[in-house]
mmCIF file of C-alpha atoms in Angstrom:
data_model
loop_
_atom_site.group_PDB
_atom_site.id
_atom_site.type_symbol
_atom_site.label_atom_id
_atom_site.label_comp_id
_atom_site.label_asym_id
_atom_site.label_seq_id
_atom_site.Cartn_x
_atom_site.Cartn_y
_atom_site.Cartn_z
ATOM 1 C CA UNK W 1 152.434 53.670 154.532
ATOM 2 C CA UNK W 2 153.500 57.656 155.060
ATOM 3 C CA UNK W 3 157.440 57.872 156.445
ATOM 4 C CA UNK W 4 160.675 58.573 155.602
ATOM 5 C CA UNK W 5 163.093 56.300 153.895
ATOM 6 C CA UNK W 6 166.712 56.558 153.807
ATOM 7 C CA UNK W 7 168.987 54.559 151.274
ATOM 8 C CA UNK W 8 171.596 53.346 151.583
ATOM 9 C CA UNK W 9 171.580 51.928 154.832
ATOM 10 C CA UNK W 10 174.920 51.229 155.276
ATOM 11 C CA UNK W 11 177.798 52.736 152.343
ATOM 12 C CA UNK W 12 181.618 52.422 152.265
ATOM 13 C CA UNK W 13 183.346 55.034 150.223
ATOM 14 C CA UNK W 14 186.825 55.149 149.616
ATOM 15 C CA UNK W 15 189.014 58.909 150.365
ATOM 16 C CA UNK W 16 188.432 61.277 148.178
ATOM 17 C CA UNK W 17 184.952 60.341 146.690
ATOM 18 C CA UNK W 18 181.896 62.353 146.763
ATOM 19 C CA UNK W 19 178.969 60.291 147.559
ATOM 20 C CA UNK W 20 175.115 61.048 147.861
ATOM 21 C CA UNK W 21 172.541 59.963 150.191
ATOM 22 C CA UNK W 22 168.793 59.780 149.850
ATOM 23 C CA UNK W 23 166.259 60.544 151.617
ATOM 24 C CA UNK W 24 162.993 60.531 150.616
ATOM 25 C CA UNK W 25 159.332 61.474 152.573
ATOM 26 C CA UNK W 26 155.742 60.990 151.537
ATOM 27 C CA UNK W 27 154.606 62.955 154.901
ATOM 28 C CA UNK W 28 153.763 66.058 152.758
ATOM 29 C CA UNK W 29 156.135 67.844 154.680
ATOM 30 C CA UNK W 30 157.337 71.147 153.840
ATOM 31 C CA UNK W 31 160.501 71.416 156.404
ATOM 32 C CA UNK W 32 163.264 68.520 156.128
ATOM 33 C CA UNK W 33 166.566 68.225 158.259
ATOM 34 C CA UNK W 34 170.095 66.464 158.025
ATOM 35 C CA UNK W 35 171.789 65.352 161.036
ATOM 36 C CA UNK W 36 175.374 63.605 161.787
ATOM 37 C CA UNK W 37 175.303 61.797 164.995
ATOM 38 C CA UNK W 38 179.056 60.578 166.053
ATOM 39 C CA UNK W 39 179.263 57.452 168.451
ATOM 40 C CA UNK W 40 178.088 58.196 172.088
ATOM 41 C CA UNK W 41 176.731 61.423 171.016
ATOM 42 C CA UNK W 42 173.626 63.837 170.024
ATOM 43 C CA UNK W 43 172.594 65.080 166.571
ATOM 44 C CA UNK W 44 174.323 68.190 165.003
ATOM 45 C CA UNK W 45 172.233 69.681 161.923
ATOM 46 C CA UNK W 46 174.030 69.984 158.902
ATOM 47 C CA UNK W 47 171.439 71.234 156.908
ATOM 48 C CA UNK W 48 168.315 72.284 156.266
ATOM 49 C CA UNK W 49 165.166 73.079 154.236
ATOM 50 C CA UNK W 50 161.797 75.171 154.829
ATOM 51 C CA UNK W 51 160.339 74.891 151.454
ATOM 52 C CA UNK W 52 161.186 73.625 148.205
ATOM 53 C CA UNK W 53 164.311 75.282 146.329
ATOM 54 C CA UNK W 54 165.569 76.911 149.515
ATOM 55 C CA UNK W 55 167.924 75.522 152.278
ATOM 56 C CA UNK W 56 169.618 76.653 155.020
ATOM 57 C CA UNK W 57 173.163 75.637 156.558
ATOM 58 C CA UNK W 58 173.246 74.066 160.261
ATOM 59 C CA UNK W 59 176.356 74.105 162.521
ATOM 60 C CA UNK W 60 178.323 71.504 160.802
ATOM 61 C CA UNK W 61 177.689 72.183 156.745
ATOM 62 C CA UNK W 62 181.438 72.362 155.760
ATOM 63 C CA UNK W 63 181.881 69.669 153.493
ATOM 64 C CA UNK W 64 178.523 68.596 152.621
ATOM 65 C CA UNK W 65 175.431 69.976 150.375
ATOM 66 C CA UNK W 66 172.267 69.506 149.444
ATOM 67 C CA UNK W 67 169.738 70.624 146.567
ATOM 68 C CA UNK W 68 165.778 70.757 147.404
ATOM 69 C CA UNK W 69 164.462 70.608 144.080
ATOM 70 C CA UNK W 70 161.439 68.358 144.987
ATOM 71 C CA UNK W 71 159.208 68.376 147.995
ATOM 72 C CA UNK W 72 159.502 64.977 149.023
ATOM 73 C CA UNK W 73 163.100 64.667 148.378
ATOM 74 C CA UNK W 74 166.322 66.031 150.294
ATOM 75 C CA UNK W 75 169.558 64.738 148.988
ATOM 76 C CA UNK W 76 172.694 64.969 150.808
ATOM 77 C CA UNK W 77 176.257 64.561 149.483
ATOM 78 C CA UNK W 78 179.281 64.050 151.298
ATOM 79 C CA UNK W 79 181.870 65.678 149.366
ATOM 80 C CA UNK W 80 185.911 64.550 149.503
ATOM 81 C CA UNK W 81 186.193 68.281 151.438
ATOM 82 C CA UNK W 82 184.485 66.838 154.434
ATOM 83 C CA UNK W 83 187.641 65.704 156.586
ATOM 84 C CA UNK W 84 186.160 63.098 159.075
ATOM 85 C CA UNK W 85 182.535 61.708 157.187
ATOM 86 C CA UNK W 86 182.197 58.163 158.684
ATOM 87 C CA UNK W 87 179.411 58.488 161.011
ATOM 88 C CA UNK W 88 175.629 57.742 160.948
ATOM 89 C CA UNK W 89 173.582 60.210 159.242
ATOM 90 C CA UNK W 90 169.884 60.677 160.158
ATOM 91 C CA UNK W 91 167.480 62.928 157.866
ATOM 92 C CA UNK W 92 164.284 63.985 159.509
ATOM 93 C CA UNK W 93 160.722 66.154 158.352
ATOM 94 C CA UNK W 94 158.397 68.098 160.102
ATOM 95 C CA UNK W 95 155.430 69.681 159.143
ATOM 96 C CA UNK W 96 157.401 73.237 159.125
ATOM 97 C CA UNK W 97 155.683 76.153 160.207
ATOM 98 C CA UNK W 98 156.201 79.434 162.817
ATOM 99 C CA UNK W 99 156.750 77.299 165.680
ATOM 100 C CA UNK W 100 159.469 74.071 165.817
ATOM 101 C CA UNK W 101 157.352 70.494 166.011
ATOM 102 C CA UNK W 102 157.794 67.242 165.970
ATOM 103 C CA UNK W 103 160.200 65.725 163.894
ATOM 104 C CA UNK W 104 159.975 62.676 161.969
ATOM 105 C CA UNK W 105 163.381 60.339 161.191
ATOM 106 C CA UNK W 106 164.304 57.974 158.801
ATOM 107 C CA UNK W 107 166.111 55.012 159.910
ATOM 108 C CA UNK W 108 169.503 56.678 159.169
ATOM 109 C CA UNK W 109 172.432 55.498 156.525
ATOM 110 C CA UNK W 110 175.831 54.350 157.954
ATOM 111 C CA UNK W 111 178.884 55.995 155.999
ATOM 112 C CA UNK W 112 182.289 54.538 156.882
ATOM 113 C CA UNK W 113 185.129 55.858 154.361
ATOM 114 C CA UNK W 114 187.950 52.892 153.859
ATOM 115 C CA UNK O 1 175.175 75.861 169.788
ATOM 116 C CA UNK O 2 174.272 73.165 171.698
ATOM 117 C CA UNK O 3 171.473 74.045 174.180
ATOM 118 C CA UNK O 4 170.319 70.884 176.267
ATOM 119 C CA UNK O 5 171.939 68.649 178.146
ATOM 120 C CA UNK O 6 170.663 65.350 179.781
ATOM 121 C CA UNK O 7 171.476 63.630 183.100
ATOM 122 C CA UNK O 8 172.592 61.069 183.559
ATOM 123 C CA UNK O 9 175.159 60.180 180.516
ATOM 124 C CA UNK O 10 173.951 56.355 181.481
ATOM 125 C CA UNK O 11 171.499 55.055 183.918
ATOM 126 C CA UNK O 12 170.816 51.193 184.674
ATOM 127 C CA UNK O 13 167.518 49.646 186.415
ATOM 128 C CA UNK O 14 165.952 46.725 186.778
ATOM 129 C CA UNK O 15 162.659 46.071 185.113
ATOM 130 C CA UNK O 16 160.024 47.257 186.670
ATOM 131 C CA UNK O 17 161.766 50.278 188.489
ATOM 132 C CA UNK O 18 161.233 54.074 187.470
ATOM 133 C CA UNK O 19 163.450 55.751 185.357
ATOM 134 C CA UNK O 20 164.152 59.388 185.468
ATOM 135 C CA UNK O 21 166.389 61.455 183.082
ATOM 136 C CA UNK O 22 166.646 65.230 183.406
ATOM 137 C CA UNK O 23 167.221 67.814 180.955
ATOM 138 C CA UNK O 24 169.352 71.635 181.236
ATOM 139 C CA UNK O 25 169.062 73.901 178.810
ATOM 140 C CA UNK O 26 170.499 77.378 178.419
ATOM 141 C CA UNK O 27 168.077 80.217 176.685
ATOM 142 C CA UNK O 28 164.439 80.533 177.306
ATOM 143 C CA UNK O 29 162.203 77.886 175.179
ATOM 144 C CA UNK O 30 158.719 77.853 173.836
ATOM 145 C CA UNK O 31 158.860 74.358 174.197
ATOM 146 C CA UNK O 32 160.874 70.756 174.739
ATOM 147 C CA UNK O 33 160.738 68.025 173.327
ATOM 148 C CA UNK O 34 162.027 64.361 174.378
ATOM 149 C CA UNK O 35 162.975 61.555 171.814
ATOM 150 C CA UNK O 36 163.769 57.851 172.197
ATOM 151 C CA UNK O 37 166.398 56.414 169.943
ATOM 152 C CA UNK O 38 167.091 52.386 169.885
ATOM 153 C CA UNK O 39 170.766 51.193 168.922
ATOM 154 C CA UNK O 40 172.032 51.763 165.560
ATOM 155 C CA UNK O 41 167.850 53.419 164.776
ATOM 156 C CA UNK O 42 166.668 56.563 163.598
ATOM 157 C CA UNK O 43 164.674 58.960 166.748
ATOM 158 C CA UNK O 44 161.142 58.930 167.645
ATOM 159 C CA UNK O 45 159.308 61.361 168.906
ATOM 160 C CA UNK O 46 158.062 61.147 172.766
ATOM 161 C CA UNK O 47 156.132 64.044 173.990
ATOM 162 C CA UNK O 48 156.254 67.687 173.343
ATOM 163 C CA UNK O 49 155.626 69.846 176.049
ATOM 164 C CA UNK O 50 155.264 73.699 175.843
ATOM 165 C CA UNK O 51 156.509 76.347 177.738
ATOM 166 C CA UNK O 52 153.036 77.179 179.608
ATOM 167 C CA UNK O 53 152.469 73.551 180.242
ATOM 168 C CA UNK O 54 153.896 72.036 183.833
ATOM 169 C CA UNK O 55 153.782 68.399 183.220
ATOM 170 C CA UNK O 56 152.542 66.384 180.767
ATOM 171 C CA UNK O 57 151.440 62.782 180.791
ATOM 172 C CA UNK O 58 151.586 60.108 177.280
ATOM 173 C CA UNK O 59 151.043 56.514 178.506
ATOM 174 C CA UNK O 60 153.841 55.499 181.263
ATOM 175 C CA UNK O 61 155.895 59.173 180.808
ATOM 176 C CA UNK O 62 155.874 61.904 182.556
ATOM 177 C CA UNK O 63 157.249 65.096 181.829
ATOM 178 C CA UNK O 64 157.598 68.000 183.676
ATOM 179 C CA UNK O 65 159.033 71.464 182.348
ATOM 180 C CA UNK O 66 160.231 74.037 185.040
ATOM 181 C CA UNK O 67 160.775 77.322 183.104
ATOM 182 C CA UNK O 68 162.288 79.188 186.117
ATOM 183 C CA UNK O 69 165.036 76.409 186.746
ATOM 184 C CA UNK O 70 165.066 75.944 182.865
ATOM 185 C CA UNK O 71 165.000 72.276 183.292
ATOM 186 C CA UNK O 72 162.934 69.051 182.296
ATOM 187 C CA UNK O 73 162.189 65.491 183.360
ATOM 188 C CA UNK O 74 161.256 62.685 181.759
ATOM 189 C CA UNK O 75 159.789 59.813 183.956
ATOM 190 C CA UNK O 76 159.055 56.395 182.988
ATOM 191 C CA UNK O 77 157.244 54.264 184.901
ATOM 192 C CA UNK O 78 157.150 50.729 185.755
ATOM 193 C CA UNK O 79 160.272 50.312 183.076
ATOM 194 C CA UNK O 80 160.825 47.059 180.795
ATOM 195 C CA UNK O 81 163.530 46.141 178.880
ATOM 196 C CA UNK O 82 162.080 46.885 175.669
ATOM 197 C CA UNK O 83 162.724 50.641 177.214
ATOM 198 C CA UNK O 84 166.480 50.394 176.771
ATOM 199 C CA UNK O 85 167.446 53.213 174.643
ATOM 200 C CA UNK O 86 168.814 56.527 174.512
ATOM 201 C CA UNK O 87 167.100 59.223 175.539
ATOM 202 C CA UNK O 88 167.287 62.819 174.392
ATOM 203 C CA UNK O 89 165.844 65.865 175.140
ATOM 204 C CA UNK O 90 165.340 68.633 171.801
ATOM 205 C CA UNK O 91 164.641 72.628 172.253
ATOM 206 C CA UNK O 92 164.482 75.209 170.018
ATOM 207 C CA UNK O 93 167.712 76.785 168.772
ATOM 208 C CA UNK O 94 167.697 80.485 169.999
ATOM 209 C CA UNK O 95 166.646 82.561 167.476
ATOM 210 C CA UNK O 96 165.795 80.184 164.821
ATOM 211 C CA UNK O 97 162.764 78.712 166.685
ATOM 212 C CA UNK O 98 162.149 75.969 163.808
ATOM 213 C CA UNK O 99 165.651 74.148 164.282
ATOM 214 C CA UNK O 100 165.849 71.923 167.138
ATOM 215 C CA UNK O 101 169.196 71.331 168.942
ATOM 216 C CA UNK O 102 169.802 67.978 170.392
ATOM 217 C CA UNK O 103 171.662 66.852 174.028
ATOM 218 C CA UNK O 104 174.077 64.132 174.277
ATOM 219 C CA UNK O 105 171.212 61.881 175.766
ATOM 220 C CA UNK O 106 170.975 59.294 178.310
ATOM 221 C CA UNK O 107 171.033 55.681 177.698
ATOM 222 C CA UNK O 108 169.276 54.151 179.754
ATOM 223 C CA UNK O 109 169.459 49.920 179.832
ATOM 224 C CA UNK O 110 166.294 48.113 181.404
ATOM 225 C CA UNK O 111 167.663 44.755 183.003
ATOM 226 C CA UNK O 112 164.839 41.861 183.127
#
């Protein structure tokens, strides 16, 4: 089946750890996307990637990073700089291209920090 | 940077009914895009519309794109209450036209 996987679903980190998520696409997809979506509310883009080896910051990078060092892959880690990091994080693809297109999601990880 | 905004913040029908949720948005678009989202669930793409498109039809939506007001609705019809979701609308982040900035959305609960 083509998609986009996310692990872990849900992760519990304690203050001042680093932690990594993964997400992972067999769409063939060059673009790929990380959101944070906060209770009640919309997505704000964190990062993102056009091609392989190059990414991009979003509104809301401070605190986070990524490395795009495969196509299919798209890493994100939550480092201890990131002040208020419980919150569900989605990670999307699209085909990529001149114009903005549909975007595919993953089924999103749940970080709470104990 | 936030660009569209939906309306209502929550809307409640009973099954059967028509739901409508509209969208604002701020800069000029080459197109909009809606998304459902089920509790606790990653989004799924809806319909794409484009900026020299009026309305748009996928199965029991309906949406409608009125450049001039800058503003979109999404219509369902004849809702059930495996519709109950959030709704949001997506554009195009001015100037970057491959990023997509998301509304707050509309959650919209289908009662049987």
């Amino acid at each position: 089946d083509g998609g986009i996987t996310q692990s872990p679903k849900y992760l519990f980190r304690k203050e001042g750890q680093n932690v990594t998520l993964s997400c992972e696409q067999n769409l063939n997809h060059d673009a790929m996307y990380w959101y944070r979506q906060d209770p009640g509310q919309g997505l704000r883009l964190i990062y993102y990637s056009q091609i392989v080896n190059d990414f991009q910051k979003g509104d809301i990078a401070e605190g986070y990073s990524v490395s795009r060092e495969k196509k299919e892959s798209f890493p994100l880690t939550v480092t201890s700089a990131q002040k208020n990091p419980t919150a569900f994080y989605l990670c999307a693809s699209s085909i990529g291209g001149l114009d903005s297109d549909e975007q595919f999601f993953g089924p999103g990880t749940r970080l709470t920090v104990l | 940077s936030q660009q569209g905004e939906e309306d209502p913040q929550a809307l409640s029908i009973q099954e059967g009914e028509n739901a409508t949720m509209n969208c604002s948005y701020k800069t000029s678009i080459n197109n909009l895009q809606w998304y459902r989202q089920n509790s606790g669930r990653g989004l799924v793409h809806l319909i794409l519309i484009r900026s020299n498109e009026r309305e748009k039809h996928s199965g029991r939506l309906r949406v409608t794109l009125d450049t001039s007001k800058k503003s979109s609705s999404l219509l369902i019809t004849a809702s059930r209450a495996a519709d109950t979701a959030s709704y949001f609308c997506a554009t195009p982040l001015s100037g970057s036209a491959r990023q997509l900035t998301f509304g707050s959305g509309t959650q919209l609960t289908v009662l049987p």
